[in-house]
Coordinates of C-alpha atoms and ligand atoms in Angstrom, one line a residue:
M1 CA -73.7 149.2 213.4
Q2 CA -70.7 150.8 211.6
E3 CA -68.5 148.1 210.1
I4 CA -64.7 148.3 210.5
T5 CA -61.5 146.7 209.2
I6 CA -59.6 144.4 211.6
A7 CA -56.0 143.7 210.7
I8 CA -54.3 140.8 212.5
D9 CA -50.5 140.3 212.0
G10 CA -48.0 138.1 213.7
F11 CA -45.5 135.2 213.5
S12 CA -46.5 131.8 212.1
S13 CA -48.8 129.7 214.2
T14 CA -49.7 132.4 216.8
G15 CA -53.4 131.5 216.4
K16 CA -54.2 134.4 214.1
S17 CA -56.6 132.5 211.9
T18 CA -58.4 130.9 214.9
V19 CA -59.2 134.2 216.5
A20 CA -59.9 135.8 213.0
K21 CA -62.5 133.1 212.2
Q22 CA -64.1 133.5 215.7
L23 CA -64.3 137.3 215.2
A24 CA -65.7 137.1 211.7
K25 CA -68.4 134.6 212.7
H26 CA -69.3 136.7 215.8
L27 CA -69.5 140.0 213.9
G28 CA -70.9 138.6 210.6
Y29 CA -67.7 139.9 208.8
V30 CA -65.7 138.3 205.9
Y31 CA -62.5 136.5 206.9
V32 CA -59.6 136.5 204.6
D33 CA -56.5 134.2 205.3
T34 CA -53.8 136.0 203.3
G35 CA -51.3 133.3 204.2
A36 CA -53.4 130.9 202.1
M37 CA -52.9 133.2 199.1
Y38 CA -49.1 133.1 199.4
R39 CA -49.3 129.3 200.0
A40 CA -51.5 129.0 196.8
V41 CA -48.8 130.8 194.7
T42 CA -46.2 128.5 196.3
Y43 CA -48.3 125.5 195.4
Y44 CA -48.5 126.7 191.8
A45 CA -44.7 127.2 191.7
M46 CA -44.2 123.6 193.0
Q47 CA -46.7 122.1 190.5
N48 CA -45.1 124.0 187.6
G49 CA -41.5 123.2 188.4
F50 CA -40.5 126.7 189.5
I51 CA -39.4 125.6 193.0
D52 CA -38.1 122.5 194.7
A53 CA -35.3 121.7 197.2
S54 CA -32.5 122.5 194.7
N55 CA -34.0 125.1 192.3
F56 CA -35.9 128.4 192.5
N57 CA -36.8 129.9 189.1
V58 CA -38.0 133.3 190.3
D59 CA -38.2 134.8 186.8
G60 CA -40.3 131.9 185.5
L61 CA -42.8 132.3 188.4
V62 CA -43.0 136.0 187.9
T63 CA -43.7 135.6 184.2
D64 CA -46.5 133.2 185.0
L65 CA -48.1 135.4 187.6
P66 CA -50.9 136.6 185.3
K67 CA -51.9 133.0 184.9
I68 CA -52.5 132.5 188.6
E69 CA -56.0 133.2 189.8
I70 CA -56.7 132.8 193.5
G71 CA -60.2 132.9 194.9
F72 CA -62.2 131.9 198.1
K73 CA -65.4 130.1 198.4
F74 CA -67.4 129.8 201.7
N75 CA -67.7 126.2 202.9
P76 CA -70.8 126.1 205.1
E77 CA -69.8 122.8 206.6
K78 CA -66.5 124.1 207.8
G79 CA -67.8 127.6 208.5
F80 CA -65.0 129.4 206.6
A81 CA -63.9 130.1 203.1
E82 CA -61.6 127.7 201.3
V83 CA -58.9 128.8 198.9
Y84 CA -59.1 128.0 195.1
L85 CA -56.3 128.1 192.6
N86 CA -57.5 128.5 189.0
G87 CA -60.8 127.0 190.0
E88 CA -59.4 124.0 192.0
N89 CA -60.0 123.7 195.7
I90 CA -56.4 123.4 197.2
E91 CA -57.2 124.0 200.8
K92 CA -55.7 120.7 201.8
Q93 CA -52.7 120.7 199.5
I94 CA -51.4 124.1 200.8
R95 CA -51.2 123.0 204.5
T96 CA -48.3 120.6 204.1
L97 CA -44.8 121.1 205.6
E98 CA -43.4 121.1 202.1
V99 CA -45.4 124.2 201.1
S100 CA -44.5 125.7 204.4
S101 CA -40.8 125.1 203.7
F102 CA -41.0 127.2 200.4
V103 CA -43.6 129.8 201.1
S104 CA -41.5 132.4 202.8
K105 CA -39.1 132.5 199.8
V106 CA -42.0 133.0 197.4
A107 CA -43.5 135.6 199.7
A108 CA -40.3 137.6 199.6
I109 CA -40.8 138.3 195.8
S110 CA -42.0 141.8 195.3
E111 CA -44.1 141.0 192.2
V112 CA -45.9 138.3 194.1
R113 CA -46.7 140.7 197.0
K114 CA -47.9 143.4 194.7
K115 CA -50.4 141.1 193.0
L116 CA -51.7 139.7 196.2
V117 CA -51.8 143.0 198.1
E118 CA -53.9 144.6 195.3
Q119 CA -56.4 141.7 195.5
Q120 CA -56.5 141.9 199.3
Q121 CA -57.3 145.7 199.2
K122 CA -60.1 145.1 196.7
M123 CA -61.6 142.4 199.0
G124 CA -61.6 144.8 201.9
Q125 CA -62.7 147.9 200.2
D126 CA -66.2 147.8 201.8
K127 CA -64.9 147.1 205.3
G128 CA -66.6 144.5 207.5
I129 CA -63.5 142.4 207.1
V130 CA -61.1 140.5 209.3
M131 CA -57.8 139.8 207.5
D132 CA -54.8 138.0 208.9
G133 CA -51.2 137.9 207.7
R134 CA -47.8 139.5 208.1
D135 CA -48.3 143.0 206.5
I136 CA -52.0 143.7 206.9
G137 CA -51.6 146.5 209.4
T138 CA -48.5 147.9 207.8
V139 CA -49.2 147.7 204.0
V140 CA -52.6 146.3 203.1
F141 CA -54.8 148.3 205.5
P142 CA -52.6 150.8 207.4
D143 CA -55.7 152.8 208.3
A144 CA -57.5 149.7 209.8
E145 CA -59.6 150.8 212.9
L146 CA -58.2 147.8 214.9
K147 CA -54.8 146.3 214.4
L148 CA -53.5 143.3 216.4
F149 CA -50.1 141.9 216.6
M150 CA -50.1 138.3 217.9
T151 CA -47.1 136.7 219.5
A152 CA -46.3 133.5 221.4
S153 CA -43.0 131.6 222.1
P154 CA -41.6 129.6 219.2
E155 CA -41.9 126.4 221.2
T156 CA -45.6 127.0 221.9
R157 CA -46.2 127.8 218.3
A158 CA -44.4 124.8 217.0
E159 CA -46.3 122.5 219.4
R160 CA -49.6 123.9 218.1
R161 CA -48.7 123.4 214.5
Y162 CA -47.2 120.0 215.2
N163 CA -50.5 118.9 216.9
E164 CA -52.5 120.2 213.9
L165 CA -50.4 118.3 211.4
I166 CA -50.6 115.1 213.5
E167 CA -54.3 115.5 213.7
R168 CA -54.5 115.6 209.9
G169 CA -52.6 112.3 209.8
D170 CA -49.2 113.7 208.6
N171 CA -46.2 111.7 209.7
I172 CA -44.0 114.5 211.0
E173 CA -41.3 115.2 213.7
Y174 CA -41.7 118.0 216.2
E175 CA -38.1 119.2 215.6
A176 CA -38.8 119.7 211.9
V177 CA -41.9 121.8 212.6
L178 CA -39.9 124.0 215.1
K179 CA -37.2 124.4 212.6
N180 CA -39.7 125.5 209.9
V181 CA -41.4 128.0 212.3
Q182 CA -38.0 129.5 213.2
E183 CA -36.9 129.7 209.6
R184 CA -40.1 131.4 208.5
D185 CA -39.9 133.9 211.4
Y186 CA -36.4 134.8 210.3
I187 CA -37.2 135.2 206.5
D188 CA -40.5 137.0 207.1
S189 CA -38.9 139.5 209.6
N190 CA -35.8 140.1 207.5
R191 CA -37.1 140.4 203.9
E192 CA -36.7 143.7 202.1
D193 CA -40.3 144.1 200.9
S194 CA -42.9 144.4 203.7
P195 CA -41.0 142.7 206.5
L196 CA -43.1 141.4 209.5
V197 CA -43.0 144.2 212.0
K198 CA -45.6 145.5 214.5
A199 CA -47.7 148.1 212.8
E200 CA -48.0 151.6 214.2
G201 CA -50.9 151.6 216.6
A202 CA -51.2 147.8 216.8
I203 CA -52.0 146.1 220.1
E204 CA -49.7 143.3 221.0
I205 CA -51.3 140.1 222.3
D206 CA -49.0 137.4 223.7
N207 CA -51.2 134.3 223.9
S208 CA -48.6 131.8 225.1
K209 CA -50.5 131.3 228.4
M210 CA -54.0 132.3 227.3
T211 CA -56.9 129.9 226.7
L212 CA -58.9 130.5 223.5
E213 CA -61.8 131.9 225.5
E214 CA -59.6 134.3 227.4
Q215 CA -58.1 135.5 224.1
F216 CA -61.4 135.9 222.4
T217 CA -62.9 137.8 225.3
K218 CA -60.0 140.2 225.5
I219 CA -60.0 140.8 221.7
L220 CA -63.8 141.3 221.6
Q221 CA -63.4 144.1 224.2
L222 CA -60.9 145.8 221.9
V223 CA -63.3 145.5 218.9
E224 CA -66.0 147.1 220.9
V225 CA -63.8 150.0 221.7
A226 CA -62.7 150.3 218.0
I227 CA -66.3 150.3 216.7
Ligands
C5P301 O1 -50.2 132.6 207.8 P1 -49.4 131.4 207.2 O2 -48.5 130.8 208.1 O3 -50.2 130.5 206.5 O4 -48.5 132.2 206.0 C1 -47.6 131.5 205.3 C2 -46.5 132.4 204.8 O5 -46.9 133.3 203.9 C3 -45.8 133.2 205.9 O6 -44.7 132.5 206.6 C4 -45.2 134.4 205.1 O7 -44.0 134.0 204.5 C5 -46.2 134.6 204.0 N1 -47.2 135.7 204.2 C6 -46.8 136.9 203.9 N2 -47.7 138.0 204.1 C7 -48.9 137.8 204.4 C8 -49.3 136.4 204.8 C9 -48.5 135.4 204.7 O8 -45.6 137.2 203.6 N3 -49.8 138.8 204.5

């Protein structure tokens, strides 16, 4: 069967990665979580003193970009690829609220976006890929055969993210998670370079009131039409 490119964009915690993983597994496609790549650069910036609560050294980070190598390696136990920064598995480290609180600022830097978009385009050059993020249908793969734009209310999204963090054992307040979700929505939608917008031809899916099964069935029908 002919392989296609599936681009999934949307606000944070809209369940993009859940459905992207389901689709990749079902279709035998590669799944790429581009948010993990922006999180990896942010983690590097934090580790190297380029960003903290009171300081953001954009020039220092941009100068260091050639030293940042991001890769993915499939973990058969988990069933998806984990992200590596310069050879180190940082899958767990990039999911903290601290990384979430800085990542949208790092993702607004054009030089960072250029580097990651080039890598993403290379990863998808042979199709057979499901990629999720904020600019996949608009910038990375504007010619994708299927483009989805996922939405859900901020409260639903914050609750999902809060439950995920609590399950991991993080000590966190719901209000802090909601605030982070709203701040990231704002920065991601209003930045100059590649703001989060619904791509031309994208199909909008509001999953506030859908079960995972309902969502998967609906999206699979769209995939069948696109193939
Ligand atoms: O998807 P996730 O919530 O992990 O993404 C983290 C952040 O990375 C987003 O809030 C956004 O600022 C940035 N991002 C982006 N472009 C992408 C993917 C993520 O700007 N393609």
